[in-house]
mmCIF file of C-alpha atoms in Angstrom:
data_model
loop_
_atom_site.group_PDB
_atom_site.id
_atom_site.type_symbol
_atom_site.label_atom_id
_atom_site.label_comp_id
_atom_site.label_asym_id
_atom_site.label_seq_id
_atom_site.Cartn_x
_atom_site.Cartn_y
_atom_site.Cartn_z
ATOM 1 C CA UNK A 1 -8.867 -5.592 8.480
ATOM 2 C CA UNK A 2 -8.992 -7.824 5.415
ATOM 3 C CA UNK A 3 -6.269 -9.827 4.244
ATOM 4 C CA UNK A 4 -5.266 -10.679 0.574
ATOM 5 C CA UNK A 5 -2.044 -12.126 -1.045
ATOM 6 C CA UNK A 6 -0.239 -12.208 -4.101
ATOM 7 C CA UNK A 7 2.023 -15.195 -4.243
ATOM 8 C CA UNK A 8 4.408 -14.557 -1.070
ATOM 9 C CA UNK A 9 3.175 -11.144 -0.499
ATOM 10 C CA UNK A 10 0.321 -10.156 2.208
ATOM 11 C CA UNK A 11 -2.021 -7.307 1.241
ATOM 12 C CA UNK A 12 -3.681 -5.828 4.093
ATOM 13 C CA UNK A 13 -6.900 -3.832 3.824
ATOM 14 C CA UNK A 14 -8.179 -0.613 5.482
ATOM 15 C CA UNK A 15 -4.981 -0.151 7.754
ATOM 16 C CA UNK A 16 -4.991 2.617 10.254
ATOM 17 C CA UNK A 17 -2.005 4.739 9.444
ATOM 18 C CA UNK A 18 -1.852 6.965 12.518
ATOM 19 C CA UNK A 19 -0.235 4.477 14.664
ATOM 20 C CA UNK A 20 2.443 4.066 12.182
ATOM 21 C CA UNK A 21 3.395 7.676 12.307
ATOM 22 C CA UNK A 22 4.778 9.586 15.182
ATOM 23 C CA UNK A 23 2.193 12.210 14.848
ATOM 24 C CA UNK A 24 -0.412 9.549 15.491
ATOM 25 C CA UNK A 25 -2.658 11.460 12.939
ATOM 26 C CA UNK A 26 -4.301 10.351 9.834
ATOM 27 C CA UNK A 27 -6.863 8.225 8.195
ATOM 28 C CA UNK A 28 -6.274 4.809 6.939
ATOM 29 C CA UNK A 29 -4.488 3.293 3.936
ATOM 30 C CA UNK A 30 -6.682 1.374 1.640
ATOM 31 C CA UNK A 31 -3.951 -1.292 1.169
ATOM 32 C CA UNK A 32 -0.737 -1.993 2.804
ATOM 33 C CA UNK A 33 2.212 -4.317 2.075
ATOM 34 C CA UNK A 34 5.224 -4.960 4.371
ATOM 35 C CA UNK A 35 8.229 -5.815 2.647
ATOM 36 C CA UNK A 36 11.514 -7.140 4.292
ATOM 37 C CA UNK A 37 13.477 -7.719 0.670
ATOM 38 C CA UNK A 38 14.018 -6.355 -2.667
ATOM 39 C CA UNK A 39 11.763 -9.273 -3.907
ATOM 40 C CA UNK A 40 9.024 -8.478 -1.789
ATOM 41 C CA UNK A 41 9.279 -4.793 -2.855
ATOM 42 C CA UNK A 42 9.229 -6.106 -6.456
ATOM 43 C CA UNK A 43 6.048 -7.983 -5.746
ATOM 44 C CA UNK A 44 4.205 -4.961 -4.085
ATOM 45 C CA UNK A 45 5.077 -2.758 -7.009
ATOM 46 C CA UNK A 46 3.732 -5.274 -9.299
ATOM 47 C CA UNK A 47 0.512 -5.296 -7.377
ATOM 48 C CA UNK A 48 0.050 -1.853 -7.398
ATOM 49 C CA UNK A 49 0.478 -1.529 -11.179
ATOM 50 C CA UNK A 50 -1.912 -4.466 -11.582
ATOM 51 C CA UNK A 51 -4.453 -2.721 -9.534
ATOM 52 C CA UNK A 52 -3.495 0.885 -10.952
ATOM 53 C CA UNK A 53 -2.916 1.943 -7.543
ATOM 54 C CA UNK A 54 -1.331 5.071 -5.946
ATOM 55 C CA UNK A 55 1.884 4.221 -4.023
ATOM 56 C CA UNK A 56 3.353 5.580 -0.947
ATOM 57 C CA UNK A 57 6.688 4.294 0.508
ATOM 58 C CA UNK A 58 6.643 4.394 4.369
ATOM 59 C CA UNK A 59 9.695 4.016 6.823
ATOM 60 C CA UNK A 60 9.207 5.000 10.135
ATOM 61 C CA UNK A 61 6.532 7.673 9.624
ATOM 62 C CA UNK A 62 8.532 10.316 11.691
ATOM 63 C CA UNK A 63 8.624 12.843 8.886
ATOM 64 C CA UNK A 64 5.196 12.709 7.711
ATOM 65 C CA UNK A 65 1.750 13.953 8.385
ATOM 66 C CA UNK A 66 -1.342 11.949 6.872
ATOM 67 C CA UNK A 67 -4.702 13.670 6.232
ATOM 68 C CA UNK A 68 -7.653 12.846 7.701
ATOM 69 C CA UNK A 69 -9.138 11.004 4.811
ATOM 70 C CA UNK A 70 -5.879 8.700 4.787
ATOM 71 C CA UNK A 71 -4.325 7.273 1.467
ATOM 72 C CA UNK A 72 -6.340 5.663 -1.326
ATOM 73 C CA UNK A 73 -3.638 3.468 -2.511
ATOM 74 C CA UNK A 74 -0.967 0.909 -1.719
ATOM 75 C CA UNK A 75 1.134 1.898 1.244
ATOM 76 C CA UNK A 76 4.454 -0.021 1.094
ATOM 77 C CA UNK A 77 6.111 -0.258 4.422
ATOM 78 C CA UNK A 78 9.908 -0.859 4.114
ATOM 79 C CA UNK A 79 11.074 -3.422 6.625
ATOM 80 C CA UNK A 80 14.553 -4.328 5.194
ATOM 81 C CA UNK A 81 16.443 -5.220 7.981
ATOM 82 C CA UNK A 82 20.279 -5.838 8.649
ATOM 83 C CA UNK A 83 23.462 -4.008 9.821
ATOM 84 C CA UNK A 84 26.838 -5.035 8.492
ATOM 85 C CA UNK A 85 30.242 -3.482 9.520
ATOM 86 C CA UNK A 86 33.093 -3.877 7.062
ATOM 87 C CA UNK A 87 36.553 -2.599 7.263
ATOM 88 C CA UNK A 88 37.879 -1.251 4.162
ATOM 89 C CA UNK A 89 40.910 -3.237 3.481
ATOM 90 C CA UNK A 90 42.738 -0.899 1.375
ATOM 91 C CA UNK A 91 42.162 1.979 3.969
ATOM 92 C CA UNK A 92 43.320 0.272 7.145
ATOM 93 C CA UNK A 93 45.668 3.227 7.884
ATOM 94 C CA UNK A 94 43.005 5.608 7.908
ATOM 95 C CA UNK A 95 40.881 3.837 10.410
ATOM 96 C CA UNK A 96 37.886 4.085 7.925
ATOM 97 C CA UNK A 97 35.063 1.619 8.689
ATOM 98 C CA UNK A 98 32.065 1.184 6.582
ATOM 99 C CA UNK A 99 28.826 0.432 8.229
ATOM 100 C CA UNK A 100 25.951 -0.960 6.082
ATOM 101 C CA UNK A 101 22.409 -0.730 7.119
ATOM 102 C CA UNK A 102 18.954 -2.009 5.584
ATOM 103 C CA UNK A 103 16.732 0.655 4.891
ATOM 104 C CA UNK A 104 14.017 -0.309 7.454
ATOM 105 C CA UNK A 105 16.386 -0.551 10.372
ATOM 106 C CA UNK A 106 15.688 2.032 13.135
ATOM 107 C CA UNK A 107 18.042 5.093 12.591
ATOM 108 C CA UNK A 108 18.705 5.345 16.418
ATOM 109 C CA UNK A 109 19.256 1.781 16.986
ATOM 110 C CA UNK A 110 22.137 1.928 14.049
ATOM 111 C CA UNK A 111 23.776 5.078 15.638
ATOM 112 C CA UNK A 112 23.674 3.024 19.086
ATOM 113 C CA UNK A 113 25.404 0.186 17.303
ATOM 114 C CA UNK A 114 28.141 2.555 15.925
ATOM 115 C CA UNK A 115 28.800 4.049 19.273
ATOM 116 C CA UNK A 116 29.006 0.556 20.927
ATOM 117 C CA UNK A 117 31.383 -0.483 18.080
ATOM 118 C CA UNK A 118 33.683 2.772 18.715
ATOM 119 C CA UNK A 119 33.040 4.226 15.451
ATOM 120 C CA UNK A 120 32.856 8.170 15.208
ATOM 121 C CA UNK A 121 30.608 9.926 12.383
ATOM 122 C CA UNK A 122 27.063 9.706 13.404
ATOM 123 C CA UNK A 123 26.652 10.140 17.184
ATOM 124 C CA UNK A 124 25.527 13.722 16.807
ATOM 125 C CA UNK A 125 22.647 12.287 15.091
ATOM 126 C CA UNK A 126 21.372 10.273 18.085
ATOM 127 C CA UNK A 127 17.779 10.176 19.029
ATOM 128 C CA UNK A 128 16.410 11.107 15.673
ATOM 129 C CA UNK A 129 13.308 8.762 15.099
ATOM 130 C CA UNK A 130 12.762 7.167 11.689
ATOM 131 C CA UNK A 131 14.424 4.496 9.623
ATOM 132 C CA UNK A 132 17.784 4.360 7.758
ATOM 133 C CA UNK A 133 15.868 4.896 4.433
ATOM 134 C CA UNK A 134 14.228 7.829 5.593
ATOM 135 C CA UNK A 135 17.368 9.322 7.218
ATOM 136 C CA UNK A 136 18.942 9.161 3.860
ATOM 137 C CA UNK A 137 16.048 10.571 1.677
ATOM 138 C CA UNK A 138 15.628 13.328 4.242
ATOM 139 C CA UNK A 139 19.475 13.969 4.718
ATOM 140 C CA UNK A 140 18.706 14.280 8.354
ATOM 141 C CA UNK A 141 20.880 16.642 10.321
ATOM 142 C CA UNK A 142 21.279 17.804 13.829
ATOM 143 C CA UNK A 143 23.763 19.651 16.033
ATOM 144 C CA UNK A 144 26.318 20.544 13.494
ATOM 145 C CA UNK A 145 26.350 17.151 11.609
ATOM 146 C CA UNK A 146 24.456 15.854 8.519
ATOM 147 C CA UNK A 147 24.106 12.224 7.092
ATOM 148 C CA UNK A 148 25.475 13.542 3.715
ATOM 149 C CA UNK A 149 28.866 14.233 5.587
ATOM 150 C CA UNK A 150 29.307 10.581 6.109
ATOM 151 C CA UNK A 151 27.114 8.556 3.564
ATOM 152 C CA UNK A 152 29.219 6.395 0.917
ATOM 153 C CA UNK A 153 26.637 5.004 -1.144
ATOM 154 C CA UNK A 154 23.091 4.300 -1.311
ATOM 155 C CA UNK A 155 21.166 1.230 -2.820
ATOM 156 C CA UNK A 156 18.150 1.728 -4.609
ATOM 157 C CA UNK A 157 15.474 -0.120 -6.563
ATOM 158 C CA UNK A 158 14.716 1.398 -9.739
ATOM 159 C CA UNK A 159 10.877 1.010 -9.980
ATOM 160 C CA UNK A 160 11.026 1.905 -13.559
ATOM 161 C CA UNK A 161 13.621 -0.614 -14.915
ATOM 162 C CA UNK A 162 13.224 -3.133 -12.140
ATOM 163 C CA UNK A 163 17.083 -2.888 -11.431
ATOM 164 C CA UNK A 164 19.041 -2.510 -8.237
ATOM 165 C CA UNK A 165 21.398 0.333 -8.280
ATOM 166 C CA UNK A 166 24.279 1.779 -6.226
ATOM 167 C CA UNK A 167 24.412 5.517 -6.071
ATOM 168 C CA UNK A 168 27.414 7.252 -4.943
ATOM 169 C CA UNK A 169 27.318 9.984 -2.563
ATOM 170 C CA UNK A 170 28.169 12.883 -5.225
ATOM 171 C CA UNK A 171 25.234 11.565 -7.314
ATOM 172 C CA UNK A 172 22.737 11.924 -4.365
ATOM 173 C CA UNK A 173 22.292 15.809 -4.968
ATOM 174 C CA UNK A 174 22.418 16.480 -1.009
ATOM 175 C CA UNK A 175 21.500 19.818 0.383
ATOM 176 C CA UNK A 176 19.846 21.185 3.364
ATOM 177 C CA UNK A 177 17.219 18.522 4.105
ATOM 178 C CA UNK A 178 17.302 17.591 0.589
ATOM 179 C CA UNK A 179 18.279 14.577 -1.857
ATOM 180 C CA UNK A 180 17.760 13.150 -5.178
ATOM 181 C CA UNK A 181 15.456 10.509 -3.634
ATOM 182 C CA UNK A 182 12.941 13.148 -2.554
ATOM 183 C CA UNK A 183 12.387 14.193 -6.060
ATOM 184 C CA UNK A 184 13.021 11.028 -8.061
ATOM 185 C CA UNK A 185 9.949 8.766 -7.265
ATOM 186 C CA UNK A 186 11.314 5.881 -9.034
ATOM 187 C CA UNK A 187 14.146 5.367 -6.689
ATOM 188 C CA UNK A 188 13.283 3.367 -3.364
ATOM 189 C CA UNK A 189 16.035 3.240 -0.918
ATOM 190 C CA UNK A 190 16.774 -0.429 0.065
ATOM 191 C CA UNK A 191 20.196 -0.150 1.857
ATOM 192 C CA UNK A 192 22.814 2.611 2.773
ATOM 193 C CA UNK A 193 26.531 2.577 3.651
ATOM 194 C CA UNK A 194 28.141 5.043 6.099
ATOM 195 C CA UNK A 195 32.044 5.896 6.096
ATOM 196 C CA UNK A 196 32.647 6.025 9.965
ATOM 197 C CA UNK A 197 36.213 6.158 11.719
ATOM 198 C CA UNK A 198 37.695 4.547 14.670
ATOM 199 C CA UNK A 199 39.662 7.772 15.030
ATOM 200 C CA UNK A 200 38.131 10.044 17.723
ATOM 201 C CA UNK A 201 36.627 13.112 15.900
ATOM 202 C CA UNK A 202 34.373 14.944 18.223
ATOM 203 C CA UNK A 203 31.928 17.473 16.788
ATOM 204 C CA UNK A 204 31.130 20.175 19.351
ATOM 205 C CA UNK A 205 30.478 23.033 16.668
ATOM 206 C CA UNK A 206 26.692 23.137 17.887
ATOM 207 C CA UNK A 207 26.709 25.848 20.674
ATOM 208 C CA UNK A 208 24.291 23.759 22.957
ATOM 209 C CA UNK A 209 26.440 20.532 22.864
ATOM 210 C CA UNK A 210 29.618 22.630 23.226
ATOM 211 C CA UNK A 211 28.039 24.475 26.180
ATOM 212 C CA UNK A 212 27.418 21.318 28.189
ATOM 213 C CA UNK A 213 30.844 20.127 27.618
ATOM 214 C CA UNK A 214 32.576 23.455 28.604
ATOM 215 C CA UNK A 215 30.333 23.693 31.601
ATOM 216 C CA UNK A 216 31.236 20.241 32.931
ATOM 217 C CA UNK A 217 27.473 19.213 32.474
ATOM 218 C CA UNK A 218 28.343 16.138 30.372
ATOM 219 C CA UNK A 219 30.649 13.320 31.560
ATOM 220 C CA UNK A 220 34.003 13.128 29.516
ATOM 221 C CA UNK A 221 35.186 9.749 31.237
ATOM 222 C CA UNK A 222 38.238 11.121 32.671
ATOM 223 C CA UNK A 223 39.584 12.232 29.148
ATOM 224 C CA UNK A 224 40.396 15.626 28.039
ATOM 225 C CA UNK A 225 38.119 15.175 25.100
ATOM 226 C CA UNK A 226 34.434 13.909 25.368
ATOM 227 C CA UNK A 227 33.846 10.300 24.486
ATOM 228 C CA UNK A 228 31.394 8.827 21.957
ATOM 229 C CA UNK A 229 29.207 7.734 24.731
ATOM 230 C CA UNK A 230 29.307 11.165 26.307
ATOM 231 C CA UNK A 231 28.496 12.906 23.093
ATOM 232 C CA UNK A 232 25.364 10.612 22.491
ATOM 233 C CA UNK A 233 24.184 10.893 26.085
ATOM 234 C CA UNK A 234 24.520 14.754 25.746
ATOM 235 C CA UNK A 235 22.647 14.936 22.617
ATOM 236 C CA UNK A 236 20.060 12.568 23.992
ATOM 237 C CA UNK A 237 19.491 15.073 26.956
ATOM 238 C CA UNK A 238 19.389 18.040 24.735
ATOM 239 C CA UNK A 239 16.768 16.405 22.538
ATOM 240 C CA UNK A 240 14.768 15.408 25.369
ATOM 241 C CA UNK A 241 14.501 19.047 26.451
ATOM 242 C CA UNK A 242 13.590 20.265 23.089
ATOM 243 C CA UNK A 243 10.982 17.761 21.789
ATOM 244 C CA UNK A 244 7.759 16.381 23.025
ATOM 245 C CA UNK A 245 7.301 13.286 24.785
ATOM 246 C CA UNK A 246 5.881 10.648 22.090
ATOM 247 C CA UNK A 247 4.179 8.783 24.796
ATOM 248 C CA UNK A 248 2.367 11.839 25.805
ATOM 249 C CA UNK A 249 1.726 13.443 22.330
ATOM 250 C CA UNK A 250 2.467 13.277 18.813
ATOM 251 C CA UNK A 251 5.060 15.058 16.887
ATOM 252 C CA UNK A 252 7.253 14.871 13.407
ATOM 253 C CA UNK A 253 9.981 16.779 15.102
ATOM 254 C CA UNK A 254 10.824 19.961 13.382
ATOM 255 C CA UNK A 255 7.771 20.815 11.382
ATOM 256 C CA UNK A 256 9.274 23.800 9.400
ATOM 257 C CA UNK A 257 12.524 23.903 7.227
ATOM 258 C CA UNK A 258 14.989 26.763 8.697
ATOM 259 C CA UNK A 259 15.263 29.307 5.890
ATOM 260 C CA UNK A 260 18.500 29.055 3.965
ATOM 261 C CA UNK A 261 19.665 32.417 2.503
ATOM 262 C CA UNK A 262 22.548 34.037 0.670
ATOM 263 C CA UNK A 263 25.022 35.394 2.987
ATOM 264 C CA UNK A 264 24.265 39.317 2.105
ATOM 265 C CA UNK A 265 20.534 38.439 2.731
ATOM 266 C CA UNK A 266 20.904 36.878 5.906
ATOM 267 C CA UNK A 267 23.434 39.424 7.380
ATOM 268 C CA UNK A 268 20.640 42.196 6.121
ATOM 269 C CA UNK A 269 18.210 40.351 8.255
ATOM 270 C CA UNK A 270 20.610 40.240 11.180
ATOM 271 C CA UNK A 271 20.970 44.059 11.120
ATOM 272 C CA UNK A 272 17.084 44.181 11.537
ATOM 273 C CA UNK A 273 17.211 41.563 14.452
ATOM 274 C CA UNK A 274 20.667 42.138 15.899
ATOM 275 C CA UNK A 275 20.424 39.196 18.704
ATOM 276 C CA UNK A 276 19.427 36.541 16.187
ATOM 277 C CA UNK A 277 22.251 34.043 15.559
ATOM 278 C CA UNK A 278 23.368 32.665 11.898
ATOM 279 C CA UNK A 279 24.657 29.345 11.316
ATOM 280 C CA UNK A 280 26.974 28.069 8.618
ATOM 281 C CA UNK A 281 25.585 24.648 7.346
ATOM 282 C CA UNK A 282 27.777 21.525 6.491
ATOM 283 C CA UNK A 283 25.348 20.648 3.528
ATOM 284 C CA UNK A 284 24.995 24.018 1.758
ATOM 285 C CA UNK A 285 26.981 27.272 1.031
ATOM 286 C CA UNK A 286 23.958 29.315 2.317
ATOM 287 C CA UNK A 287 23.432 30.549 5.720
ATOM 288 C CA UNK A 288 20.863 29.090 7.991
ATOM 289 C CA UNK A 289 18.561 31.629 9.674
ATOM 290 C CA UNK A 290 17.168 29.993 12.735
ATOM 291 C CA UNK A 291 13.389 30.197 12.490
ATOM 292 C CA UNK A 292 12.623 29.427 16.132
ATOM 293 C CA UNK A 293 14.229 32.827 16.731
ATOM 294 C CA UNK A 294 11.918 34.461 14.531
ATOM 295 C CA UNK A 295 8.848 32.294 15.572
ATOM 296 C CA UNK A 296 9.818 33.073 19.623
ATOM 297 C CA UNK A 297 11.589 36.522 19.696
ATOM 298 C CA UNK A 298 10.174 38.141 16.682
ATOM 299 C CA UNK A 299 6.671 36.946 16.550
ATOM 300 C CA UNK A 300 5.904 35.587 20.151
ATOM 301 C CA UNK A 301 4.449 32.328 18.717
ATOM 302 C CA UNK A 302 5.668 29.832 21.193
ATOM 303 C CA UNK A 303 2.617 27.999 22.280
ATOM 304 C CA UNK A 304 0.363 29.180 19.752
ATOM 305 C CA UNK A 305 -2.374 26.708 18.778
ATOM 306 C CA UNK A 306 -4.993 25.823 16.600
ATOM 307 C CA UNK A 307 -7.210 23.138 17.827
ATOM 308 C CA UNK A 308 -5.142 20.264 19.250
ATOM 309 C CA UNK A 309 -2.025 21.458 17.430
ATOM 310 C CA UNK A 310 0.427 24.091 18.774
ATOM 311 C CA UNK A 311 3.901 25.272 18.343
ATOM 312 C CA UNK A 312 6.051 23.403 21.040
ATOM 313 C CA UNK A 313 6.940 25.417 24.099
ATOM 314 C CA UNK A 314 10.375 24.350 24.357
ATOM 315 C CA UNK A 315 11.265 24.621 20.603
ATOM 316 C CA UNK A 316 8.714 26.514 18.284
ATOM 317 C CA UNK A 317 10.022 24.849 15.282
ATOM 318 C CA UNK A 318 8.244 21.646 16.370
ATOM 319 C CA UNK A 319 4.504 21.180 16.030
ATOM 320 C CA UNK A 320 2.999 19.015 18.888
ATOM 321 C CA UNK A 321 -0.449 17.610 18.713
ATOM 322 C CA UNK A 322 -2.345 16.188 21.549
ATOM 323 C CA UNK A 323 -3.710 12.530 20.748
ATOM 324 C CA UNK A 324 -6.974 12.554 18.775
ATOM 325 C CA UNK A 325 -6.000 15.783 16.859
ATOM 326 C CA UNK A 326 -7.255 16.239 13.495
ATOM 327 C CA UNK A 327 -4.731 16.772 10.509
ATOM 328 C CA UNK A 328 -6.692 19.762 9.345
ATOM 329 C CA UNK A 329 -5.822 21.394 12.734
ATOM 330 C CA UNK A 330 -2.111 21.244 11.741
ATOM 331 C CA UNK A 331 -2.688 22.439 8.141
ATOM 332 C CA UNK A 332 -4.567 25.588 9.584
ATOM 333 C CA UNK A 333 -1.737 26.149 12.032
ATOM 334 C CA UNK A 334 1.016 25.798 9.352
ATOM 335 C CA UNK A 335 -0.850 28.313 7.099
ATOM 336 C CA UNK A 336 -1.231 30.736 9.712
ATOM 337 C CA UNK A 337 2.573 30.567 10.878
ATOM 338 C CA UNK A 338 3.624 30.643 7.305
ATOM 339 C CA UNK A 339 1.801 33.821 6.539
ATOM 340 C CA UNK A 340 2.902 35.502 9.895
ATOM 341 C CA UNK A 341 6.537 34.756 9.090
ATOM 342 C CA UNK A 342 6.191 36.174 5.502
ATOM 343 C CA UNK A 343 4.294 39.273 6.512
ATOM 344 C CA UNK A 344 7.130 39.981 9.073
ATOM 345 C CA UNK A 345 10.231 39.119 7.276
ATOM 346 C CA UNK A 346 9.188 38.546 3.501
ATOM 347 C CA UNK A 347 10.733 35.041 3.920
ATOM 348 C CA UNK A 348 8.431 32.147 2.476
ATOM 349 C CA UNK A 349 9.149 29.325 4.907
ATOM 350 C CA UNK A 350 8.039 25.616 4.009
ATOM 351 C CA UNK A 351 7.373 22.380 5.824
ATOM 352 C CA UNK A 352 10.032 19.849 6.461
ATOM 353 C CA UNK A 353 7.265 17.359 7.064
ATOM 354 C CA UNK A 354 5.891 15.369 4.138
ATOM 355 C CA UNK A 355 2.264 15.899 3.793
ATOM 356 C CA UNK A 356 0.084 13.026 2.719
ATOM 357 C CA UNK A 357 -3.368 13.606 0.956
#
């Protein structure tokens, strides 16, 4: 690995990308810059323009699949750190607390910090790998909660103007696994603020989570309602049962998006498959059709594999990959699954994972 520099910026060459993603798959980056500040980001962007390089913004690599040939450009790895908790002076009576985190912070570490501080709002999003920046861009959601429900504002660096801007929640165009940041390439997330609360607000709308507490599986710490810690522990336990062990094999979590259909279309599909549940979503007016049900109960694809890639046995929405698997195996698996779903249901599904070629 050769090293270069531009003023205070270090440029690495021929950097293996596989270890920087949770899939552990993909070829090398031609160049890489690790940036820990807005100024470092500014320098990296200037380097890319000077060399006329393609650019790729990388966070925790948890929602990304890199092709076998790697990336022939500059990968800018965002490592902007820092967590700050601010009490909104004007809203003392509402118990509102603002938590601000750098885009390079581990998302789950921020969730753990919020729980330790007694702040409600993101505990149901425990255990999701990746960074704060990626969480905002993807509008991550799980177990009846979504980032968009608590996000106050996002700070971005505008690569076109060179300005740092603050974008309020209403301007983020949030939808199911969608945001303006996925489609506006000149915005790079640098920080984000989340509106949390000291008032207990347990969200047990997700069936598996509610079941754990109603059955007494999860500890309620002697209270009639589950505690923050108990909810986080329960979410982590559920996730452990549904996702592969990253120390054994690679995954990017849910590989496909669940289809979101207008209510009449979703109900018509349910008439065809009466046992299929439907879910209202916090981010959209549409109805979520559980793709896992279609893959498992309708198509019988649990464990279906192509090469070293397969639909995970405990949750077929997840693609798991043995170490050493080629990206092409996953591409081929994706194509087969998408075709089978369409042939059976006429629904065009799409990957949730960002594919880098």
